[in-house]
Amino acid sequence: MEPTILGIESSCDETAAAVVTGPHQVRSNVVATQFDVHAKYGGVVPELASRAHIENIDGVIQEAMAEAGVGRRDIDAIAVTSRPGLTGCLLIGITAAKTLALAWGKPLVGVNHIHAHATSAAIELGPAEPEPWPAIALVVSGGHTSLLLVRSPLEIETLGVTIDDAAGEAFDKVAGILDLGFPGGPIVSRVAEKGDDRACDFPRTLLGKDSLDFSFSGIKTAVLYRVHGPGRTSGGLARLTAQNVADICASFQAAVVDVLVAKTMLACEQTGLRTVVVGGGVAANRRLRQSLQAACDQHGVRLILTPIRYCSDNGVMIAALGCHLLRSGRRDSLALEAQATS
Ligand code: KG4
Ligand code: ZN
């Protein structure tokens, strides 16, 4: 019989818990976001995020258990994000998970958040569908932009990472420059729909023809200078029309998506793999989903996109990967620690 896992996630600004039975049967998915807490700062404030996790975590776990219709006896293990993330935030989820593991006498499994995003495209595969591995995984979120080679959920190798900003972070910062609100990704992509994606010639930083690493700080600066004038960092926003703003959003989004798609296809070419999976908050972006689909169709590559509800941080992906780890024999002790980096 498949194990039933409680998954807990608190690495950034979402407090989340979920229950799965086996890696594909989702029984509940509860997420408490903190948009209101961080909106006026234009980004996640770690200290405020930790405090909000403390307030939310018990209720979120209880709701996930109730929604799934399970009690402590039905749970076979507790999976929790242990890295990477904001240390103070990770600590809240880890402490909750350890407490339950000790009190209920259940195994504890620490999960790598990026690996969970990298395998989240497989969550809703039907029982008859083959597992998609080996595959190239593109993980694009507010904290990370990585290409990974997923041989199996238990064997994941990093091929490339961002050397500065993450793609989602760039969306958030561009929204900040244009005074559009937080989190920026969904807003920028909505505003971009009314814009011309060729209006501004923003850079597509590739870092060398064989590189699978990313850099998004240059485009952020290019947007800043486009708004305020070359070398200037303020004073220009009031001069822009709504159409100018939409054009900047569309051109920025097109440039970021072009780079993400080009590098993903390069990873396929370099490894010879014919399957791509995509996860993380930015994987909800419509233009990215469409452009990846077009590129994969053109190259005869199978694309599996994470369902939108599992793109942003959630407990389901943690529980699902935790399930694979548990079945492979992984157990963590109550000495499990939070790690800021992966
Ligand atoms: O995976 P996630 O919830 O958290 C991290 O692990 O970082 O990703 C959040 C990021 C934010 O930067 C947000 O602006 C971005 O994902 N995002 C989007 C979209 N929806 C969320 N970026 C572009 N287009 C979207 N539709
Ligand atoms: Zn994430």
Short mmCIF file of C-alpha atoms and ligand atoms in Angstrom, two decimals:
data_model
loop_
_atom_site.label_atom_id
_atom_site.label_comp_id
_atom_site.label_asym_id
_atom_site.label_seq_id
_atom_site.Cartn_x
_atom_site.Cartn_y
_atom_site.Cartn_z
CA MET A 1 0.00 0.00 0.00
CA GLU A 2 1.19 3.52 -0.81
CA PRO A 3 2.33 5.59 2.21
CA THR A 4 0.41 8.66 3.31
CA ILE A 5 2.67 11.68 3.83
CA LEU A 6 2.14 15.04 5.48
CA GLY A 7 4.25 17.65 3.65
CA ILE A 8 5.20 20.99 5.23
CA GLU A 9 6.69 24.01 3.40
CA SER A 10 7.84 27.32 4.91
CA SER A 11 11.04 28.23 3.03
CA CYS A 12 9.97 31.69 1.87
CA ASP A 13 6.66 33.55 2.08
CA GLU A 14 4.11 30.76 1.82
CA THR A 15 3.10 28.64 4.80
CA ALA A 16 1.88 25.39 3.26
CA ALA A 17 0.87 21.86 4.20
CA ALA A 18 -0.57 18.99 2.21
CA VAL A 19 -1.38 15.31 2.46
CA VAL A 20 -0.63 12.84 -0.35
CA THR A 21 -1.00 9.07 -0.60
CA GLY A 22 1.77 7.87 -2.89
CA PRO A 23 3.44 10.53 -5.07
CA HIS A 24 0.43 11.10 -7.35
CA GLN A 25 -2.68 11.08 -5.15
CA VAL A 26 -3.22 14.55 -3.68
CA ARG A 27 -5.60 14.48 -0.72
CA SER A 28 -5.29 18.09 0.42
CA ASN A 29 -3.36 21.25 -0.39
CA VAL A 30 -3.47 24.26 1.96
CA VAL A 31 -1.42 27.41 1.33
CA ALA A 32 -1.40 30.60 3.42
CA THR A 33 0.22 33.40 1.42
CA GLN A 34 1.77 36.51 2.95
CA PHE A 35 1.30 39.00 0.09
CA ASP A 36 -0.27 41.59 2.40
CA VAL A 37 2.62 41.36 4.87
CA HIS A 38 5.31 42.13 2.27
CA ALA A 39 3.45 44.23 -0.35
CA LYS A 40 4.41 47.63 1.03
CA TYR A 41 8.12 46.68 1.03
CA GLY A 42 8.05 45.41 -2.58
CA GLY A 43 9.76 42.14 -1.57
CA VAL A 44 9.87 39.45 1.10
CA VAL A 45 11.12 40.71 4.50
CA PRO A 46 12.64 37.59 6.14
CA GLU A 47 11.90 38.59 9.73
CA LEU A 48 8.24 39.34 8.99
CA ALA A 49 7.95 36.12 6.97
CA SER A 50 9.21 34.02 9.91
CA ARG A 51 6.71 35.61 12.26
CA ALA A 52 3.84 35.05 9.85
CA HIS A 53 4.89 31.37 9.55
CA ILE A 54 4.72 31.02 13.33
CA GLU A 55 1.19 32.42 13.33
CA ASN A 56 -0.02 30.28 10.40
CA ILE A 57 1.72 26.93 10.68
CA ASP A 58 -0.49 25.11 13.19
CA GLY A 59 -3.72 26.15 11.50
CA VAL A 60 -2.41 25.26 8.03
CA ILE A 61 -1.34 21.76 9.15
CA GLN A 62 -4.66 21.15 10.92
CA GLU A 63 -6.58 22.27 7.84
CA ALA A 64 -4.52 20.03 5.54
CA MET A 65 -5.23 17.02 7.78
CA ALA A 66 -8.95 17.87 8.05
CA GLU A 67 -9.34 18.49 4.30
CA ALA A 68 -7.72 15.10 3.61
CA GLY A 69 -9.93 13.45 6.23
CA VAL A 70 -6.94 11.90 8.02
CA GLY A 71 -5.81 11.70 11.63
CA ARG A 72 -2.33 11.13 13.06
CA ARG A 73 -2.69 7.34 12.80
CA ASP A 74 -3.18 7.56 9.02
CA ILE A 75 0.10 9.47 8.49
CA ASP A 76 3.14 7.30 7.66
CA ALA A 77 5.76 10.07 7.59
CA ILE A 78 6.28 13.80 7.80
CA ALA A 79 8.19 15.50 4.98
CA VAL A 80 9.47 19.04 5.39
CA THR A 81 11.47 21.52 3.30
CA SER A 82 14.90 21.71 4.96
CA ARG A 83 16.82 23.60 2.23
CA PRO A 84 17.38 25.96 0.52
CA GLY A 85 15.49 29.00 1.77
CA LEU A 86 15.43 31.74 4.37
CA THR A 87 16.90 30.13 7.48
CA GLY A 88 14.46 31.70 9.94
CA CYS A 89 11.53 30.64 7.75
CA LEU A 90 12.77 27.07 7.22
CA LEU A 91 13.20 26.71 10.98
CA ILE A 92 9.46 27.18 11.62
CA GLY A 93 8.41 24.34 9.30
CA ILE A 94 11.24 22.11 10.48
CA THR A 95 10.37 22.68 14.14
CA ALA A 96 6.71 21.87 13.48
CA ALA A 97 7.67 18.73 11.54
CA LYS A 98 10.10 17.52 14.22
CA THR A 99 7.55 18.13 16.95
CA LEU A 100 4.91 16.07 15.14
CA ALA A 101 7.43 13.34 14.25
CA LEU A 102 8.42 13.03 17.91
CA ALA A 103 4.90 13.29 19.35
CA TRP A 104 3.33 10.91 16.82
CA GLY A 105 6.32 8.56 16.56
CA LYS A 106 6.58 8.96 12.75
CA PRO A 107 9.61 9.13 10.44
CA LEU A 108 10.90 12.57 9.43
CA VAL A 109 12.14 13.27 5.89
CA GLY A 110 13.93 16.51 4.93
CA VAL A 111 13.25 17.64 1.34
CA ASN A 112 15.23 19.91 -1.01
CA HIS A 113 12.85 22.66 -2.17
CA ILE A 114 14.40 23.00 -5.64
CA HIS A 115 14.26 19.26 -6.22
CA ALA A 116 10.58 19.38 -5.20
CA HIS A 117 9.89 22.08 -7.83
CA ALA A 118 11.92 20.02 -10.34
CA THR A 119 9.70 16.97 -9.85
CA SER A 120 6.35 18.78 -9.39
CA ALA A 121 5.35 18.31 -13.04
CA ALA A 122 4.85 14.61 -12.28
CA ILE A 123 2.39 15.12 -9.42
CA GLU A 124 -0.75 14.72 -11.51
CA LEU A 125 0.45 11.96 -13.82
CA GLY A 126 -2.15 9.21 -13.92
CA PRO A 127 -1.32 5.72 -12.58
CA ALA A 128 -0.99 4.37 -16.14
CA GLU A 129 1.31 7.14 -17.33
CA PRO A 130 5.04 6.38 -17.30
CA GLU A 131 7.27 8.49 -15.02
CA PRO A 132 8.89 11.24 -17.17
CA TRP A 133 12.47 10.58 -16.03
CA PRO A 134 15.17 11.09 -17.14
CA ALA A 135 14.28 14.69 -17.95
CA ILE A 136 15.66 18.21 -18.05
CA ALA A 137 13.98 20.29 -15.35
CA LEU A 138 13.69 24.06 -15.55
CA VAL A 139 12.98 25.51 -12.10
CA VAL A 140 12.02 29.18 -12.23
CA SER A 141 10.88 30.93 -9.08
CA GLY A 142 11.39 34.04 -7.01
CA GLY A 143 14.45 32.60 -5.29
CA HIS A 144 15.88 30.24 -7.91
CA THR A 145 16.47 29.77 -11.60
CA SER A 146 18.08 26.43 -12.34
CA LEU A 147 18.40 23.75 -14.97
CA LEU A 148 18.66 20.25 -13.54
CA LEU A 149 19.10 16.78 -14.88
CA VAL A 150 16.52 14.60 -13.13
CA ARG A 151 17.59 10.97 -13.59
CA SER A 152 14.93 10.02 -11.05
CA PRO A 153 13.37 11.86 -8.08
CA LEU A 154 16.26 10.44 -6.03
CA GLU A 155 19.05 11.37 -8.42
CA ILE A 156 19.11 15.02 -9.42
CA GLU A 157 22.11 16.91 -10.77
CA THR A 158 22.34 20.70 -11.17
CA LEU A 159 23.42 21.76 -14.68
CA GLY A 160 23.11 25.53 -14.37
CA VAL A 161 21.99 28.27 -11.97
CA THR A 162 21.55 32.00 -11.99
CA ILE A 163 24.71 33.86 -11.14
CA ASP A 164 22.76 36.88 -9.83
CA ASP A 165 18.97 37.48 -9.77
CA ALA A 166 16.39 34.74 -10.16
CA ALA A 167 13.87 35.17 -13.00
CA GLY A 168 10.96 35.75 -10.59
CA GLU A 169 13.06 38.24 -8.65
CA ALA A 170 13.64 40.15 -11.90
CA PHE A 171 9.86 40.21 -12.52
CA ASP A 172 9.34 41.48 -8.96
CA LYS A 173 12.02 44.17 -9.31
CA VAL A 174 10.72 45.35 -12.69
CA ALA A 175 7.24 45.62 -11.14
CA GLY A 176 8.88 47.69 -8.39
CA ILE A 177 10.61 49.99 -10.92
CA LEU A 178 7.27 50.50 -12.69
CA ASP A 179 5.41 50.86 -9.38
CA LEU A 180 2.99 48.06 -10.30
CA GLY A 181 2.78 46.21 -6.94
CA PHE A 182 3.92 42.90 -5.41
CA PRO A 183 4.37 40.06 -6.24
CA GLY A 184 5.41 41.39 -9.63
CA GLY A 185 5.29 38.32 -11.86
CA PRO A 186 1.54 37.96 -12.29
CA ILE A 187 1.07 41.76 -12.59
CA VAL A 188 3.87 42.28 -15.14
CA SER A 189 2.56 39.42 -17.27
CA ARG A 190 -0.98 40.81 -17.15
CA VAL A 191 0.16 44.33 -18.13
CA ALA A 192 2.39 42.81 -20.85
CA GLU A 193 -0.65 41.46 -22.66
CA LYS A 194 -1.48 44.97 -23.88
CA GLY A 195 2.11 45.77 -24.89
CA ASP A 196 4.35 45.35 -27.93
CA ASP A 197 7.11 42.86 -27.15
CA ARG A 198 9.41 44.44 -29.75
CA ALA A 199 9.08 48.01 -28.48
CA CYS A 200 12.28 47.88 -26.37
CA ASP A 201 15.44 46.04 -27.27
CA PHE A 202 16.35 44.50 -23.90
CA PRO A 203 19.46 42.28 -23.59
CA ARG A 204 19.27 38.49 -23.70
CA THR A 205 22.25 37.54 -21.55
CA LEU A 206 23.51 34.09 -22.52
CA LEU A 207 26.93 34.01 -20.72
CA GLY A 208 28.69 32.12 -23.51
CA LYS A 209 27.35 29.70 -26.08
CA ASP A 210 27.68 26.50 -24.02
CA SER A 211 26.71 27.95 -20.65
CA LEU A 212 23.61 26.69 -18.86
CA ASP A 213 23.89 29.44 -16.22
CA PHE A 214 21.61 32.47 -16.16
CA SER A 215 22.00 36.19 -15.43
CA PHE A 216 19.04 38.56 -15.07
CA SER A 217 20.58 41.58 -13.36
CA GLY A 218 21.55 43.23 -16.68
CA ILE A 219 18.00 43.29 -18.00
CA LYS A 220 16.74 44.72 -14.73
CA THR A 221 19.22 47.62 -15.09
CA ALA A 222 18.24 48.03 -18.76
CA VAL A 223 14.59 48.42 -17.69
CA LEU A 224 15.64 50.96 -15.03
CA TYR A 225 17.49 53.09 -17.62
CA ARG A 226 14.67 52.75 -20.12
CA VAL A 227 12.29 54.20 -17.53
CA HIS A 228 14.49 57.00 -16.16
CA GLY A 229 16.98 57.63 -18.97
CA PRO A 230 20.57 56.32 -19.45
CA GLY A 231 22.53 56.21 -16.19
CA ARG A 232 19.57 57.57 -14.19
CA THR A 233 17.72 55.74 -11.44
CA SER A 234 14.80 58.07 -10.73
CA GLY A 235 12.57 60.76 -12.11
CA GLY A 236 11.32 59.12 -15.31
CA LEU A 237 8.27 57.15 -14.31
CA ALA A 238 5.78 60.02 -14.41
CA ARG A 239 6.64 60.66 -18.09
CA LEU A 240 5.57 57.18 -19.20
CA THR A 241 2.13 56.50 -20.67
CA ALA A 242 0.19 53.35 -19.83
CA GLN A 243 1.13 52.06 -23.29
CA ASN A 244 4.86 52.72 -22.62
CA VAL A 245 4.58 50.69 -19.39
CA ALA A 246 2.80 47.84 -21.19
CA ASP A 247 5.48 47.87 -23.93
CA ILE A 248 8.28 47.71 -21.33
CA CYS A 249 6.55 44.81 -19.56
CA ALA A 250 5.99 42.92 -22.82
CA SER A 251 9.57 43.46 -24.05
CA PHE A 252 11.04 42.52 -20.66
CA GLN A 253 8.93 39.36 -20.42
CA ALA A 254 9.84 38.37 -23.99
CA ALA A 255 13.57 38.75 -23.28
CA VAL A 256 13.43 36.69 -20.05
CA VAL A 257 11.33 33.97 -21.71
CA ASP A 258 13.65 33.84 -24.74
CA VAL A 259 16.64 33.16 -22.47
CA LEU A 260 14.79 30.53 -20.40
CA VAL A 261 13.63 28.70 -23.53
CA ALA A 262 17.02 28.91 -25.30
CA LYS A 263 18.90 27.51 -22.29
CA THR A 264 16.36 24.73 -21.76
CA MET A 265 16.69 23.63 -25.36
CA LEU A 266 20.50 23.87 -25.07
CA ALA A 267 20.34 21.55 -22.04
CA CYS A 268 18.37 19.03 -24.13
CA GLU A 269 20.92 19.29 -26.92
CA GLN A 270 23.90 18.87 -24.56
CA THR A 271 22.44 15.87 -22.71
CA GLY A 272 20.49 14.27 -25.56
CA LEU A 273 17.37 14.12 -23.37
CA ARG A 274 13.96 14.43 -25.03
CA THR A 275 11.76 15.33 -22.06
CA VAL A 276 11.46 18.70 -20.31
CA VAL A 277 9.62 19.41 -17.06
CA VAL A 278 9.04 22.90 -15.70
CA GLY A 279 8.18 24.10 -12.19
CA GLY A 280 8.36 27.08 -9.81
CA GLY A 281 6.28 30.25 -9.50
CA VAL A 282 7.36 31.70 -12.87
CA ALA A 283 6.27 28.45 -14.57
CA ALA A 284 2.75 29.87 -14.21
CA ASN A 285 3.69 32.52 -16.79
CA ARG A 286 1.55 32.09 -19.90
CA ARG A 287 4.12 33.33 -22.37
CA LEU A 288 6.76 30.99 -20.93
CA ARG A 289 4.37 28.03 -21.16
CA GLN A 290 3.46 28.85 -24.77
CA SER A 291 7.04 29.53 -25.91
CA LEU A 292 8.37 26.36 -24.31
CA GLN A 293 5.58 24.36 -25.93
CA ALA A 294 6.40 25.83 -29.35
CA ALA A 295 10.16 25.15 -28.96
CA CYS A 296 9.62 21.61 -27.68
CA ASP A 297 7.16 20.83 -30.51
CA GLN A 298 9.68 22.13 -33.02
CA HIS A 299 12.48 19.93 -31.61
CA GLY A 300 10.35 16.84 -30.97
CA VAL A 301 10.78 17.15 -27.21
CA ARG A 302 8.05 16.11 -24.76
CA LEU A 303 7.06 18.95 -22.41
CA ILE A 304 5.35 18.40 -19.07
CA LEU A 305 4.30 21.63 -17.40
CA THR A 306 3.52 21.68 -13.69
CA PRO A 307 -0.22 22.33 -13.17
CA ILE A 308 -0.59 26.03 -12.28
CA ARG A 309 -1.80 25.28 -8.73
CA TYR A 310 1.49 23.49 -7.95
CA CYS A 311 3.83 26.10 -9.55
CA SER A 312 4.04 28.42 -6.54
CA ASP A 313 5.32 27.07 -3.25
CA ASN A 314 3.10 24.34 -1.83
CA GLY A 315 3.18 21.34 0.47
CA VAL A 316 2.07 18.83 -2.19
CA MET A 317 5.41 18.88 -4.00
CA ILE A 318 7.23 18.43 -0.68
CA ALA A 319 5.01 15.49 0.33
CA ALA A 320 5.29 13.89 -3.14
CA LEU A 321 9.10 14.01 -3.22
CA GLY A 322 9.13 13.04 0.47
CA CYS A 323 7.16 9.94 -0.52
CA HIS A 324 9.83 8.89 -3.05
CA LEU A 325 12.57 9.52 -0.48
CA LEU A 326 10.72 7.55 2.22
CA ARG A 327 10.22 4.59 -0.12
CA SER A 328 13.97 4.62 -0.87
CA GLY A 329 14.69 4.31 2.85
CA ARG A 330 15.56 7.94 3.64
CA ARG A 331 14.96 8.97 7.25
CA ASP A 332 16.23 12.09 8.95
CA SER A 333 16.93 12.36 12.66
CA LEU A 334 15.47 14.99 14.93
CA ALA A 335 18.82 16.79 14.46
CA LEU A 336 17.69 17.81 10.93
CA GLU A 337 18.86 21.39 10.32
CA ALA A 338 17.75 24.29 8.15
CA GLN A 339 20.20 25.09 5.35
CA ALA A 340 20.06 28.42 3.53
CA THR A 341 21.76 27.05 0.41
CA SER A 342 21.15 23.83 -1.48
O1 KG4 B 1 8.01 29.29 -6.46
P1 KG4 B 1 7.59 30.56 -5.82
O2 KG4 B 1 6.19 30.63 -5.24
O3 KG4 B 1 8.53 30.95 -4.64
C1 KG4 B 1 9.92 30.74 -4.63
O4 KG4 B 1 10.35 29.58 -4.38
O5 KG4 B 1 10.61 31.73 -4.89
O6 KG4 B 1 7.79 31.72 -6.89
C2 KG4 B 1 7.39 33.04 -6.68
C3 KG4 B 1 7.82 33.90 -7.86
C4 KG4 B 1 7.64 35.40 -7.63
O7 KG4 B 1 8.83 36.06 -8.00
C5 KG4 B 1 6.51 35.76 -8.58
O8 KG4 B 1 6.57 37.09 -9.05
C6 KG4 B 1 6.72 34.75 -9.70
O9 KG4 B 1 7.07 33.56 -9.03
N1 KG4 B 1 5.52 34.55 -10.52
C7 KG4 B 1 5.45 34.84 -11.84
C8 KG4 B 1 4.12 34.53 -12.25
N2 KG4 B 1 3.44 34.05 -11.17
C9 KG4 B 1 4.33 34.06 -10.12
N3 KG4 B 1 6.37 35.34 -12.67
C10 KG4 B 1 6.00 35.54 -13.96
N4 KG4 B 1 4.76 35.29 -14.42
C11 KG4 B 1 3.79 34.79 -13.61
N5 KG4 B 1 2.57 34.55 -14.11
ZN ZN B 2 9.76 27.78 -4.54
#
